[in-house]
Structures are given as structure tokens and as C-alpha cells.
Coordinates of C-alpha atoms in Angstrom, one line a residue:
X237 CA -106.2 112.5 207.2
X238 CA -108.3 109.4 207.4
X239 CA -108.9 106.9 204.7
X240 CA -112.4 108.2 203.9
X241 CA -111.1 111.7 203.3
X242 CA -108.3 110.4 201.1
X243 CA -110.8 108.3 199.1
X244 CA -113.1 111.4 198.6
X245 CA -110.1 113.5 197.4
X246 CA -109.0 110.7 195.0
X247 CA -112.5 110.4 193.5
X248 CA -112.6 114.2 193.1
X249 CA -109.3 114.3 191.4
X250 CA -110.2 111.4 189.1
X251 CA -113.5 113.1 188.2
X252 CA -111.6 116.3 187.2
X253 CA -109.2 114.2 185.2
X254 CA -112.0 112.4 183.4
X255 CA -113.7 115.6 182.6
X256 CA -110.5 117.1 181.4
X257 CA -109.8 114.1 179.1
X258 CA -113.3 114.3 177.7
X259 CA -113.0 118.1 177.1
X260 CA -109.6 117.5 175.5
X261 CA -111.0 114.8 173.2
X262 CA -113.9 117.0 172.3
X263 CA -111.6 119.9 171.5
X264 CA -109.3 117.6 169.4
X265 CA -112.4 116.4 167.5
X266 CA -113.5 119.9 167.0
X267 CA -110.1 120.9 165.8
X268 CA -110.1 117.9 163.4
X269 CA -113.5 118.7 162.2
X270 CA -112.5 122.3 161.7
X271 CA -109.3 121.4 159.9
X272 CA -111.2 118.8 157.9
X273 CA -113.8 121.4 156.9
X274 CA -111.1 123.9 155.9
X275 CA -109.3 121.2 153.8
X276 CA -112.6 120.1 152.4
X277 CA -113.5 123.6 151.4
X278 CA -110.0 124.1 149.9
X279 CA -110.4 120.8 148.0
X280 CA -113.9 121.8 146.9
X281 CA -112.6 125.2 145.8
X282 CA -109.6 123.6 143.9
X283 CA -112.0 121.1 142.4
X284 CA -114.4 123.9 141.3
X285 CA -111.5 125.9 139.9
X286 CA -110.2 122.8 138.1
X287 CA -113.6 122.0 136.6
X288 CA -114.0 125.6 135.6
X289 CA -110.5 126.0 134.1
X290 CA -109.7 122.5 132.7
X291 CA -112.6 122.3 130.2
X292 CA -112.1 125.8 129.0
X293 CA -108.4 125.2 128.3
X294 CA -109.1 121.9 126.5
X295 CA -111.7 123.4 124.2
X296 CA -109.5 126.5 123.5
X297 CA -106.4 124.4 122.7
X298 CA -108.3 121.9 120.6
X299 CA -110.7 124.1 118.7
X300 CA -110.1 121.9 115.6
X301 CA -112.1 119.2 117.3
X302 CA -115.2 121.2 116.8
X303 CA -114.7 120.9 113.0
X304 CA -115.9 117.3 112.5
X305 CA -114.0 115.4 109.8
X306 CA -116.4 114.3 107.1
X307 CA -116.0 111.6 104.4
X308 CA -115.5 113.0 101.0
X309 CA -117.1 111.3 98.0
X310 CA -115.6 110.5 94.6
X311 CA -118.2 110.2 91.8
X312 CA -118.0 108.9 88.2
X313 CA -118.9 110.8 85.1
X314 CA -122.5 109.6 85.3
X315 CA -122.9 110.6 89.0
X316 CA -122.5 107.1 90.5
X317 CA -120.6 107.1 93.8
X318 CA -117.2 105.5 93.1
X319 CA -115.8 105.8 96.6
X320 CA -116.7 107.2 99.9
X321 CA -113.4 108.0 101.5
X322 CA -113.0 106.5 105.0
X323 CA -111.9 108.7 107.9
X324 CA -108.8 107.9 110.0
X325 CA -109.8 104.7 111.8
X326 CA -111.9 103.5 108.8
X327 CA -115.1 105.3 109.7
X328 CA -117.5 107.3 107.6
X329 CA -119.3 110.5 108.3
X330 CA -121.7 112.7 106.3
X331 CA -122.7 115.8 108.1
X332 CA -126.1 117.4 107.9
X333 CA -127.4 120.7 109.2
X334 CA -130.3 120.6 111.7
X335 CA -132.5 122.1 109.0
X336 CA -131.9 119.0 106.9
X337 CA -133.2 116.8 109.7
X338 CA -136.9 116.2 110.4
X339 CA -138.2 117.5 113.7
X340 CA -139.3 114.0 114.7
X341 CA -135.7 112.7 114.4
X342 CA -134.3 115.5 116.6
X343 CA -137.1 115.2 119.2
X344 CA -136.8 111.4 119.3
X345 CA -133.0 111.6 120.1
X346 CA -133.7 114.2 122.8
X347 CA -136.4 112.0 124.3
X348 CA -134.2 109.0 124.4
X349 CA -130.8 110.6 125.2
X350 CA -131.4 113.8 127.1
X351 CA -135.0 115.0 127.8
X352 CA -133.8 118.0 129.9
X353 CA -131.3 119.1 127.3
X354 CA -132.7 122.6 126.9
X355 CA -133.1 123.2 130.7
X356 CA -129.6 122.3 131.9
X357 CA -126.3 124.0 131.3
X358 CA -124.3 120.9 130.4
X359 CA -124.9 118.7 133.4
X360 CA -128.2 117.0 134.1
X361 CA -128.1 116.9 137.9
X362 CA -131.2 114.8 138.2
X363 CA -129.8 112.2 135.8
X364 CA -126.4 112.3 137.6
X365 CA -128.1 111.8 141.0
X366 CA -130.2 108.9 139.7
X367 CA -127.1 107.3 138.1
X368 CA -125.1 107.8 141.3
X369 CA -127.7 106.0 143.5
X370 CA -127.9 103.1 141.0
X371 CA -124.2 102.8 140.9
X372 CA -124.0 102.6 144.7
X373 CA -126.7 99.9 144.6
X374 CA -124.9 98.0 141.8
X375 CA -121.4 98.6 143.3
X376 CA -120.0 99.7 139.9
X377 CA -119.8 102.6 137.5
X378 CA -122.1 101.1 134.8
X379 CA -124.5 104.0 134.6
X380 CA -123.3 107.5 133.7
X381 CA -126.3 109.8 133.6
X382 CA -124.5 111.7 130.9
X383 CA -126.2 114.6 129.1
X384 CA -125.9 115.0 125.3
X385 CA -123.3 117.7 126.0
X386 CA -121.3 115.3 128.2
X387 CA -121.5 112.6 125.5
X388 CA -120.2 115.1 123.0
X389 CA -117.4 116.2 125.3
X390 CA -116.4 112.6 125.9
X391 CA -116.5 111.6 122.2
X392 CA -114.6 114.7 121.0
X393 CA -111.9 115.0 123.7
X394 CA -111.7 111.9 126.0
X395 CA -111.5 108.2 126.1
X396 CA -114.2 105.9 127.4
X397 CA -112.5 104.8 130.6
X398 CA -114.9 104.7 133.6
X399 CA -113.2 106.5 136.5
X400 CA -113.8 109.6 138.6
X401 CA -111.1 111.7 136.9
X402 CA -112.5 111.1 133.5
X403 CA -116.0 111.9 134.7
X404 CA -114.7 115.1 136.2
X405 CA -113.0 116.1 133.0
X406 CA -116.1 115.2 131.0
X407 CA -118.2 117.5 133.2
X408 CA -115.6 120.3 133.0
X409 CA -115.5 120.1 129.2
X410 CA -119.3 119.9 129.0
X411 CA -119.7 123.1 131.0
X412 CA -117.1 124.8 128.7
X413 CA -118.9 123.7 125.6
X414 CA -122.2 125.1 127.0
X415 CA -120.4 128.5 127.6
X416 CA -118.9 128.6 124.1
X417 CA -121.7 127.1 121.9
X418 CA -125.4 127.5 121.5
X419 CA -127.7 124.6 122.2
X420 CA -128.4 124.2 118.5
X421 CA -124.7 124.0 117.8
X422 CA -124.2 121.4 120.5
X423 CA -127.1 119.4 119.2
X424 CA -125.9 119.6 115.6
X425 CA -122.4 118.5 116.6
X426 CA -123.8 115.6 118.6
X427 CA -126.1 114.3 115.9
X428 CA -123.2 114.5 113.4
X429 CA -120.6 113.1 115.7
X430 CA -122.3 110.2 117.5
X431 CA -121.1 106.7 116.6
X432 CA -123.8 104.7 115.0
X433 CA -122.1 101.3 114.4
X434 CA -120.6 99.7 111.3
X435 CA -118.1 102.5 111.0
X436 CA -120.8 105.1 110.6
X437 CA -120.6 108.5 112.4
X438 CA -123.6 110.7 112.6
X439 CA -127.3 110.2 111.7
X440 CA -126.9 111.0 108.0
X441 CA -124.1 108.4 107.4
X442 CA -126.2 105.9 109.4
X443 CA -129.3 106.6 107.4
X444 CA -127.5 106.1 104.1
X445 CA -125.7 102.9 105.3
X446 CA -128.7 101.2 106.9
X447 CA -131.6 102.4 104.8
X448 CA -130.1 103.9 101.6
X449 CA -131.7 107.2 102.5
X450 CA -129.7 110.4 101.8
X451 CA -132.5 112.9 102.4
X452 CA -133.2 112.6 106.1
X453 CA -136.6 114.1 105.8
X454 CA -137.7 111.0 103.9
X455 CA -137.0 108.8 106.8
X456 CA -140.0 106.8 108.1
X457 CA -141.0 106.6 111.8
X458 CA -139.7 103.1 112.3
X459 CA -136.4 104.1 110.7
X460 CA -136.1 107.1 113.0
X461 CA -136.8 104.9 116.0
X462 CA -134.1 102.4 114.8
X463 CA -131.5 105.2 114.5
X464 CA -132.4 106.7 117.9
X465 CA -131.9 103.3 119.5
X466 CA -128.4 102.7 118.2
X467 CA -126.2 105.0 120.4
X468 CA -127.1 102.9 123.5
X469 CA -125.1 100.1 122.0
X470 CA -123.8 100.7 118.4
X471 CA -122.4 97.3 117.9
X472 CA -125.5 95.4 119.1
X473 CA -128.4 97.7 118.2
X474 CA -127.6 98.5 114.6
X475 CA -129.9 96.6 112.3
X476 CA -127.2 95.0 110.2
X477 CA -125.3 93.2 113.0
X478 CA -128.3 92.1 115.0
X479 CA -131.7 92.7 113.5
X480 CA -133.6 91.1 116.4
X481 CA -132.0 93.2 119.2
X482 CA -132.3 96.2 116.9
X483 CA -136.1 95.6 116.6
X484 CA -136.5 95.1 120.4
X485 CA -134.6 98.4 121.0
X486 CA -136.6 100.1 118.2
X487 CA -139.9 99.1 119.9
X488 CA -138.7 100.5 123.2
X489 CA -137.9 103.8 121.5
X490 CA -141.3 103.8 119.8
X491 CA -142.9 103.5 123.2
X492 CA -140.9 106.5 124.4
X493 CA -142.0 108.4 121.3
X494 CA -145.6 107.6 122.2
X495 CA -145.2 108.5 125.8
X496 CA -143.7 111.9 124.9
X497 CA -146.5 112.6 122.5
X498 CA -144.3 112.5 119.4
X499 CA -146.4 109.9 117.6
X500 CA -149.9 108.4 117.9
X501 CA -150.6 104.8 119.0
X502 CA -151.6 103.9 115.5
X503 CA -148.3 105.2 114.1
X504 CA -146.4 103.2 116.8
X505 CA -148.3 100.0 116.0
X506 CA -147.7 100.4 112.3
X507 CA -144.0 101.1 112.8
X508 CA -143.6 98.0 115.0
X509 CA -144.6 95.8 112.2
X510 CA -142.0 97.0 109.8
X511 CA -139.4 94.5 108.8
X512 CA -135.8 95.6 108.2
X513 CA -134.4 95.0 104.7
X514 CA -130.8 96.3 104.2
X515 CA -130.2 98.3 101.0
X516 CA -128.4 96.8 98.0
X517 CA -124.6 97.1 98.3
X518 CA -122.8 99.5 96.0
X519 CA -120.9 97.2 93.7
X520 CA -119.0 100.0 92.0
X521 CA -117.2 100.8 95.3
X522 CA -114.3 98.3 94.8
X523 CA -113.0 99.7 91.5
X524 CA -110.7 102.6 90.7
X525 CA -108.2 102.5 93.5
X526 CA -105.5 104.1 91.4
X527 CA -107.9 106.5 89.8
X528 CA -109.0 107.8 93.2
X529 CA -105.4 108.2 94.2
X530 CA -104.7 110.3 91.1
X531 CA -107.9 112.3 91.5
X532 CA -107.1 113.3 95.1
X533 CA -103.6 114.4 94.1
X534 CA -105.0 116.4 91.2
X535 CA -107.6 118.0 93.4
X536 CA -104.9 119.0 95.9
X537 CA -103.0 120.8 93.2
X538 CA -106.2 122.6 92.1
X539 CA -107.4 123.7 95.5
X540 CA -104.1 124.1 97.4
X541 CA -105.4 121.8 100.1
X542 CA -103.6 118.7 101.3
X543 CA -104.8 115.3 100.3
X544 CA -105.8 114.6 103.9
X545 CA -107.9 117.7 104.0
X546 CA -109.7 116.6 100.8
X547 CA -110.3 113.1 102.2
X548 CA -111.9 114.4 105.4
X549 CA -113.5 117.7 104.3
X550 CA -116.8 116.3 103.1
X551 CA -116.1 117.3 99.5
X552 CA -117.8 115.7 96.5
X553 CA -115.5 115.3 93.6
X554 CA -117.1 114.5 90.3
X555 CA -114.6 112.9 87.8
X556 CA -114.6 111.8 84.2
X557 CA -114.3 108.1 85.1
X558 CA -116.3 105.8 82.8
X559 CA -117.4 102.7 84.8
X560 CA -117.5 100.4 81.8
X561 CA -114.0 101.4 80.7
X562 CA -112.5 101.1 84.2
X563 CA -114.1 97.7 84.7
X564 CA -112.8 96.5 81.3
X565 CA -109.3 97.8 82.3
X566 CA -109.3 96.1 85.7
X567 CA -110.7 92.8 84.4
X568 CA -107.9 92.6 81.8
X569 CA -105.3 93.3 84.5
X570 CA -106.5 90.3 86.5
X571 CA -105.5 87.9 83.8
X572 CA -101.9 86.7 84.0
X573 CA -102.0 85.8 80.3
X574 CA -102.2 89.6 79.5
X575 CA -98.6 90.0 80.5
X576 CA -95.1 88.6 79.9
X577 CA -93.8 85.9 82.3
X578 CA -92.7 87.1 85.7
X579 CA -89.1 87.3 86.6
X580 CA -87.1 85.4 89.2
X581 CA -88.3 87.4 92.2
X582 CA -90.6 90.1 90.7
X583 CA -93.9 90.2 89.0
X584 CA -94.2 92.0 85.7
X585 CA -95.9 95.3 86.3
X586 CA -98.1 97.4 84.0
X587 CA -100.0 100.6 83.8
X588 CA -102.7 102.0 81.4
X589 CA -104.5 105.2 81.0
X590 CA -107.5 106.0 78.7
X591 CA -108.5 109.6 77.9
X592 CA -111.3 111.2 75.9
X593 CA -109.1 113.4 73.7
X594 CA -112.1 115.6 72.8
X595 CA -112.3 116.8 76.4
X596 CA -109.1 115.7 78.1
X597 CA -111.1 113.7 80.7
X598 CA -109.3 110.6 81.9
X599 CA -112.0 107.9 81.5
X600 CA -110.0 105.0 83.1
X601 CA -106.7 104.6 84.8
X602 CA -104.8 101.8 86.5
X603 CA -101.3 102.1 88.0
X604 CA -100.4 98.5 88.6
X605 CA -101.5 94.9 88.8
X606 CA -101.9 95.1 92.6
X607 CA -104.9 97.4 93.2
X608 CA -104.5 98.2 96.9
X609 CA -105.0 101.5 98.7
X610 CA -101.7 103.3 98.8
X611 CA -99.9 101.1 96.2
X612 CA -97.6 102.6 93.7
X613 CA -99.4 104.5 90.9
X614 CA -97.2 103.8 87.9
X615 CA -99.7 105.5 85.5
X616 CA -98.8 109.0 86.7
X617 CA -95.1 108.8 87.5
X618 CA -92.6 110.2 84.9
X619 CA -90.1 107.3 85.3
X620 CA -90.1 105.1 82.2
X621 CA -88.3 105.3 78.9
X622 CA -90.9 105.4 76.0
X623 CA -88.6 103.9 73.4
X624 CA -90.0 104.1 69.8
X625 CA -93.4 105.2 71.0
X626 CA -91.7 108.6 71.4
X627 CA -90.8 108.9 67.7
X628 CA -94.1 110.6 66.6
X629 CA -93.6 113.2 69.4
X630 CA -90.0 114.0 69.0
X631 CA -89.1 113.0 65.4
X632 CA -91.9 112.7 62.9
X633 CA -94.3 115.2 64.4
X634 CA -91.8 118.1 64.4
X635 CA -90.7 117.2 60.9
X636 CA -94.3 117.3 59.6
X637 CA -95.0 120.6 61.5
X638 CA -92.0 122.2 59.9
X639 CA -93.7 122.0 56.5
X640 CA -90.5 120.6 55.0
X641 CA -91.5 117.0 55.2
X642 CA -94.5 114.8 54.4
X643 CA -95.3 111.1 54.9
X644 CA -93.8 110.4 51.5
X645 CA -90.5 112.3 52.2
X646 CA -87.3 110.3 51.6
X647 CA -85.2 109.9 54.7
X648 CA -81.7 108.6 55.1
X649 CA -81.4 105.0 56.4
X650 CA -77.7 104.6 56.9
X651 CA -75.5 103.9 59.9
X652 CA -74.1 107.2 61.1
X653 CA -71.9 108.2 64.0
X654 CA -73.0 111.4 65.7
X655 CA -69.9 112.0 67.7
X656 CA -69.9 109.1 70.2
X657 CA -73.5 108.3 69.5
X658 CA -74.0 105.5 66.9
X659 CA -77.6 104.5 66.7
X660 CA -78.3 101.1 65.1
X661 CA -81.3 99.4 63.4
X662 CA -82.4 96.5 65.5
X663 CA -82.1 94.0 62.6
X664 CA -78.8 95.5 61.4
X665 CA -80.2 96.1 58.0
X666 CA -80.0 99.5 56.3
X667 CA -81.8 100.4 53.0
X668 CA -80.0 103.6 52.3
X669 CA -83.3 105.5 51.8
X670 CA -86.8 105.0 53.1
X671 CA -90.0 107.0 53.2
X672 CA -91.1 108.6 56.4
X673 CA -94.3 106.6 56.5
X674 CA -92.4 103.3 56.0
X675 CA -89.7 104.2 58.6
X676 CA -92.4 104.8 61.2
X677 CA -94.4 101.7 60.2
X678 CA -91.4 99.4 60.7
X679 CA -89.9 101.4 63.6
X680 CA -86.6 101.8 61.9
X681 CA -84.1 103.7 64.1
X682 CA -81.5 105.3 61.8
X683 CA -84.0 107.5 59.9
X684 CA -85.6 108.7 63.1
X685 CA -82.2 110.0 64.5
X686 CA -81.2 111.4 61.1
X687 CA -84.5 113.3 60.9
X688 CA -84.2 114.8 64.4
X689 CA -80.7 116.0 63.4
X690 CA -82.2 117.8 60.4
X691 CA -85.1 119.3 62.2
X692 CA -83.0 120.3 65.2
X693 CA -83.3 119.3 68.9
X694 CA -84.5 122.7 70.0
X695 CA -87.4 122.7 67.5
X696 CA -88.3 119.1 68.4
X697 CA -88.3 119.9 72.1
X698 CA -90.6 122.9 71.5
X699 CA -93.0 120.6 69.6
X700 CA -93.0 118.0 72.4
X701 CA -93.8 120.8 74.9
X702 CA -96.9 121.8 72.9
X703 CA -98.0 118.2 73.5
X704 CA -97.5 118.5 77.2
X705 CA -94.1 116.8 77.5
X706 CA -91.4 119.2 78.7
X707 CA -87.9 117.8 78.5
X708 CA -85.0 118.8 80.7
X709 CA -81.6 120.3 79.8
X710 CA -80.1 116.8 80.2
X711 CA -82.2 115.8 77.1
X712 CA -80.3 117.9 74.7
X713 CA -78.9 115.0 72.7
X714 CA -79.9 112.9 69.7
X715 CA -80.7 109.8 71.7
X716 CA -84.1 111.3 72.6
X717 CA -85.0 110.4 69.0
X718 CA -85.4 106.8 70.2
X719 CA -87.0 107.6 73.5
X720 CA -83.9 107.9 75.6
X721 CA -85.0 110.5 78.2
X722 CA -83.3 111.7 81.4
X723 CA -86.3 111.4 83.6
X724 CA -88.6 109.2 81.6
X725 CA -92.3 109.8 81.0
X726 CA -95.6 108.5 82.4
X727 CA -98.4 106.6 80.6
X728 CA -100.7 109.6 81.4
X729 CA -98.3 112.1 79.7
X730 CA -98.0 109.8 76.6
X731 CA -101.8 109.5 76.4
X732 CA -102.1 113.3 76.6
X733 CA -99.5 113.8 73.9
X734 CA -101.0 111.3 71.4
X735 CA -104.4 112.8 72.2
X736 CA -103.3 115.9 70.2
X737 CA -102.8 113.8 67.1
X738 CA -106.2 112.2 67.7
X739 CA -107.9 115.6 68.2
X740 CA -106.9 117.3 65.0
X741 CA -103.9 119.1 66.5
X742 CA -105.9 120.4 69.5
X743 CA -104.5 120.0 73.0
X744 CA -106.7 119.2 76.0
X745 CA -105.0 118.8 79.4
X746 CA -105.5 115.3 80.8
X747 CA -107.5 115.6 84.0
X748 CA -109.6 113.4 86.3
X749 CA -111.5 116.2 88.1
X750 CA -114.6 117.7 86.6
X751 CA -116.1 119.5 89.6
X752 CA -115.4 119.9 93.3
X753 CA -118.2 120.8 95.8
X754 CA -117.7 121.5 99.5
X755 CA -119.7 119.9 102.3
X756 CA -122.5 122.4 101.8
X757 CA -122.9 121.6 98.2
X758 CA -121.3 124.8 96.9
X759 CA -119.1 124.4 93.8
X760 CA -115.5 125.4 94.7
X761 CA -114.0 124.3 91.3
X762 CA -115.3 123.5 87.9
X763 CA -113.0 122.4 85.1
X764 CA -113.0 124.9 82.2
X765 CA -112.1 123.3 78.9
X766 CA -109.2 125.2 77.4
X767 CA -108.8 123.4 74.0
X768 CA -105.9 125.0 72.1
X769 CA -104.8 124.4 68.5
X770 CA -101.1 123.7 69.3
X771 CA -100.1 122.0 66.0
X772 CA -101.7 122.2 62.5
X773 CA -104.5 120.0 61.6
X774 CA -102.5 118.9 58.6
X775 CA -99.8 117.5 60.8
X776 CA -102.3 115.7 63.0
X777 CA -104.0 114.1 60.0
X778 CA -100.7 113.1 58.3
X779 CA -99.6 111.5 61.6
X780 CA -102.9 109.7 62.1
X781 CA -102.5 108.2 58.6
X782 CA -99.0 107.0 59.3
X783 CA -99.9 105.6 62.7
X784 CA -102.8 103.7 61.2
X785 CA -100.3 102.1 58.8
X786 CA -98.3 101.0 61.9
X787 CA -101.3 99.2 63.3
X788 CA -102.6 97.8 59.9
X789 CA -99.3 96.6 58.5
X790 CA -96.4 97.4 60.9
X791 CA -95.3 96.7 64.5
X792 CA -98.7 97.5 66.0
X793 CA -100.8 94.8 64.3
X794 CA -101.8 93.3 67.6
X795 CA -103.7 96.5 68.5
X796 CA -106.2 96.0 65.7
X797 CA -109.9 96.3 66.6
X798 CA -113.2 96.4 64.9
X799 CA -112.6 100.1 64.2
X800 CA -109.7 102.1 62.9
X801 CA -106.8 102.4 65.3
X802 CA -103.7 104.6 65.0
X803 CA -100.8 103.9 67.3
X804 CA -97.2 103.1 67.9
X805 CA -95.2 100.5 69.8
X806 CA -92.2 101.2 71.9
X807 CA -89.5 99.0 73.3
X808 CA -86.4 99.8 75.4
X809 CA -83.7 97.1 75.6
X810 CA -82.0 96.0 78.9
X811 CA -78.5 96.1 77.4
X812 CA -76.6 94.5 80.3
X813 CA -73.4 92.5 79.9
X814 CA -74.0 88.8 79.9
X815 CA -77.7 89.1 79.3
X816 CA -79.5 88.2 76.1
X817 CA -79.8 90.9 73.4
X818 CA -83.5 90.1 73.4
X819 CA -83.9 91.2 77.0
X820 CA -86.2 94.2 77.2
X821 CA -86.8 96.8 80.0
X822 CA -90.0 98.6 78.8
X823 CA -92.8 97.6 76.5
X824 CA -95.2 100.3 75.2
X825 CA -98.2 100.8 73.0
X826 CA -99.8 104.3 72.6
X827 CA -102.7 104.7 70.3
X828 CA -106.2 106.0 69.6
X829 CA -109.5 105.5 68.0
X830 CA -111.8 108.4 67.0
X831 CA -113.2 108.4 70.6
X832 CA -110.4 107.7 73.0
X833 CA -106.6 107.7 73.3
X834 CA -104.8 105.2 75.5
X835 CA -101.2 104.3 76.6
X836 CA -100.0 100.9 77.9
X837 CA -96.7 100.3 79.7
X838 CA -95.3 97.0 80.9
X839 CA -92.1 96.2 82.7
X840 CA -90.4 95.4 86.1
X841 CA -90.1 98.0 88.9
X842 CA -86.4 97.0 89.1
X843 CA -85.1 95.5 85.9
X844 CA -81.9 93.5 86.2
X845 CA -80.3 90.3 85.1
X846 CA -82.9 88.2 86.9
X847 CA -85.9 90.3 86.0
X848 CA -86.4 91.2 82.4
X849 CA -88.8 90.6 79.5
X850 CA -88.0 88.7 76.2
X851 CA -91.4 89.4 74.7
X852 CA -91.8 92.4 72.5
X853 CA -94.2 95.4 72.5
X854 CA -96.8 93.4 70.7
X855 CA -97.9 92.3 74.2
X856 CA -98.7 95.9 75.1
X857 CA -100.5 96.4 71.8
X858 CA -102.6 93.2 72.4
X859 CA -103.6 94.5 75.9
X860 CA -104.6 97.9 74.3
X861 CA -106.9 96.0 71.9
X862 CA -108.4 93.8 74.6
X863 CA -109.3 96.7 76.9
X864 CA -110.4 99.2 74.3
X865 CA -112.6 96.7 72.4
X866 CA -114.6 95.9 75.5
X867 CA -114.6 99.5 76.8
X868 CA -115.9 100.9 73.5
X869 CA -118.4 98.1 72.7
X870 CA -121.7 99.7 72.0
X871 CA -120.1 103.2 72.1

């Protein structure tokens, strides 16, 4: 074989090899493309399955998210808003039905946020495509192209992280929402859920906060445009934080409204010229922290709902709070001179309640000198010994009611030993005999204990129960004559009890709540007055006469006012070894005028050798006079 032949054969073989290599590469590429297509199809199918399943599961497992929490409102007796309860996270929401919203408001939000809302099934593919192209150009994920349904899905179920998985989840939930809810339901949820800046959620809360408008149908065109411009940037486009940017955004929305045929050019030009003026702040909002606390707990007992449900259920709770009385109470509590000196490491605390004994409505209440949300409410806790202020309830009231005694009855004033119990008069002086009226006026101990022994503990406890104070089995002893109780009693209970004397022997249960309405305005509770004659009018009148003597000439002189006052002081001693005999644990004054009954308590949360009071109950009586004089002025 010559060289030429060999070369030809070599070229032929190399040509075959080259073609074989090319074919092999093409086949490999084909296999790769085929495999890739299969994998792609599988991934697409898995993705579609995920999108279809994930959203449905989330919505099903978290159905409660579709029930939007709504700020409840506490109102005073004259209808003034005392408090709008913040939602978890310190936001506020007032929900409104679509029927309560003007068509222009709804159509403007649709024009600005999702013009194809009624034509898509949760995903606006045109909007998504536009946003996708813009994001490629800008090299980021700044534009979302989210429909209203997607925004709702994100706000209800997801965070605001910008990544592919979150967008996929958002789309999945949006599709699920569209399958489960009608368009009107989705739109209603969106308009009530959307964040509108300044802690306001939903268009109604925003309208009230920014314009002082509660009836959405009274919104003007420029106000609607302002509201519709906020969701784009709630912190920068709300009119309070940045009125200039808000107006710029408002004008853009007005142009959209014109372009969509929602308003005329004349209306647009007129709306552009409007200048924003924020509504006057509600100055009543800062008062009544402890009153609100007591109101919610009472409402929970009435309705069987939790306090949290009541806070976030959009309820309107009308109370008996009198603004003037509450302000007088809180102003007095701000003055350090109203109280005894503080202890070594504690501040002297106090609580006071005022009730209209004719109805039982609590017109004012404060549970401590620190008026912070969640602080201890000492006005409603049965934890304090009432001392001598308990004598009308457990000693003199039962005696009068028995018919065997009158204010002029002669009582024994001698030092007796009742088994191991040996009560003593504070000054160590015993007169042998004393009238009932005089014994109460000077708060003498021995006659009170002697009288309880004569009447009987069982009868006395029954009398106290008629006044709303139910004692325990541990209270079956004579020391209750001087206010020595096993569990103690609250200022509110003492107010309620004395209210029976003030009301001619008729009992009205002390209460804060007058009516409760749900988020739709339907009354779910209305207090029905159940005034009961629980003791005789004769007993009540005789007690009032004696208690007026206490204020006019006895231990309660500092409670005197420009009108008749009946009442009784109370003091419990510390009685610790090595501590002054003048050391006191609790100071009380409970009394009433013809209009209202009130109780004042002062003391330390933890009384010990370093924290006690040396002043007497006259300090509590003086605070009663200060508060009631101002609260009742012009009454």
C-alpha cells in the first residue's frame, strides 16, 4: 500500500470519527434537553401542586385571620369616647361594611391599587409581567405588581420579605382566597385591613384619625384621594407625618380619578386646592386607666368573653364614668401633699371609688397613684382591712336593723375578755356606758365589740351580705367588729355597702358597664337596674344621722364640705414589735352626700418596719373632701 492510499484511508477514518463525535454530542445534548425538559416539567408540576395546595392549607388552618381584630371603644356616661383600645402592636382598627363606604372611595382604591380586580382570579398577570420586566431592568425586586388579593394575602399571612419563595406563597394564598371568598368579601377585608399609617388599620380608622370623620359617606373628594394615596407608603404619605408629600400623592390620585372618569376636571381642581387641617386631639383619652381596666373585667364577667376578645372585638362599651369626677380624682392623686410621707423604699399608695348610689353606676375610680396601663388596680381588690370604717356594716347597722337598738341606746364601754380576744380602746379610757351614736362618733372600740356579741355574729354577717360584703367562715370571730377580716375588702365593695345607707336602705350593685354593643352596633348587653330594699329605711336614716355626727363632730371632721356629709374613718395599726404604737397599716374614709358615695384607702403595698404611716385616717377624710367638693361643684 502506497503512501497516497494510506493517507486517503486515514482521512476517511478521521471523517467517520468526526461525524461519530458530532452525532454523539448531538445525542448527548438531546438527552440532556430531554432530561431537562422532564425535570422542568416535574418541577413545574410540583410548583403548580405547591401553589395549589399551600395556600389552601394556610387559609384553612388559619381561618381566624379572616376575622379582623377591631379596636373596641369605651365611652363615658355622656357618650364621649374615653378610650379606643389599641390592638396588639399598638394599632387601631374600626371596620366598616362596603355599604357604609361611598362608591367613589371604593372605585378610587380600585383605580389606584388594582384596576383589573374584577377580571382576574387573584393574580394580575399583566401587572406581574410589567413588574417583572421593570425589575429586570432595575436589577432588583422593588416592584411587585401585586393585586389587591395578593396584598391581602401578604398582610394577613406573610411577612414583607422580598424573595421568590414569599412571592410564590403570596400567589398561592391569593388564589386560595379567591376560591374561598367572593370579590366583595375580599375587597371588604382589604379596605378594613390595609395599613394607613400612624397605627391606623382600615379606611374607617384612618378617616377618623386624619379627618375626624366617622361616617365614611361624608368624606369629601380630596379626603378620599388622600386616603387612597396612603397605602403606597403609609409612613410618608399620611397627611400628619408629611403634609407636603401627602398632597403631592393626593394630586396624583386625583389625576387618576379624572382619567378613570370618576370625577370631573372642576372637581379635581377644587380638591387640589384643599389644605389639610388635622382634627382636634381627644383630650379625654388620657384619663381613666384603672376605670377602663375594671370595665373590661366586668364586661368579661357579663359576656363570658375574655378581656382580649373584648379589647379586639370592635365592641362599644358605654359606662357610667363622669368625666368631671374622674378628672377631679386624678388631679388630686397627682399632688403629693394629699398623702402621708413615703416610706424608706416604697411610695404610699391609695385608691378611691365614687358611685352614684341611686343607680349603682361607678362615676369615677382610681386604683393607685401610678396610672399606667396594666398597673395594679387596688380599687377592686379585696385585700385591705377596713378597720373602724367597717363598724356601721357589721356592728351598728345590724343592731339598728334588729329593732332592739336605736342611736340613743346605751352600750357597755368596759374592757372585756372574750376568751383570748381582749379589745381595747385606743386611748385606754373606758366610760362604763356610752350611747350608740357617741360610740360611733368617737370610734370607741369596746362598745362595738360588745354590741356585736349581743346581736350575734351570724345575724351581723347576714346583714353585711345584704350590703354586698360576704364574709368567709374564717371570719366567725368577734374581731370583725373592728374590721379584722380574713381576706380584706376593696374600696369598691365599701362604697357599694355604704351606698345602701345613702339610698334609704336600697341596694344597687356597683357597676361600670351601662351597655355593650357589638361591631355592628347591636346591643348585646344592657344593665337592668335591680334596686332592692335590703334593710329598712328606718335603719338607713338612723345610720345616716349618726354618720353625719361623725363628720360634724367626730373623727371624720376633715371630710366636711359645703353640703351635708355622712361617713366614717377607719384605721388599722401595724402592731409590730419594736415599731411605734402610732404606726398604721391602713387609712380609710367611707362616706356619702345625697348624690354620691365614695371610699378612700391609703397604705403601702407591703407594710413593714420600714414602710408605715404615722398619720391618721383624717388624711383619707381630707382627700374625700377635696375630690368630692370639686367633682360635685355645680351639681
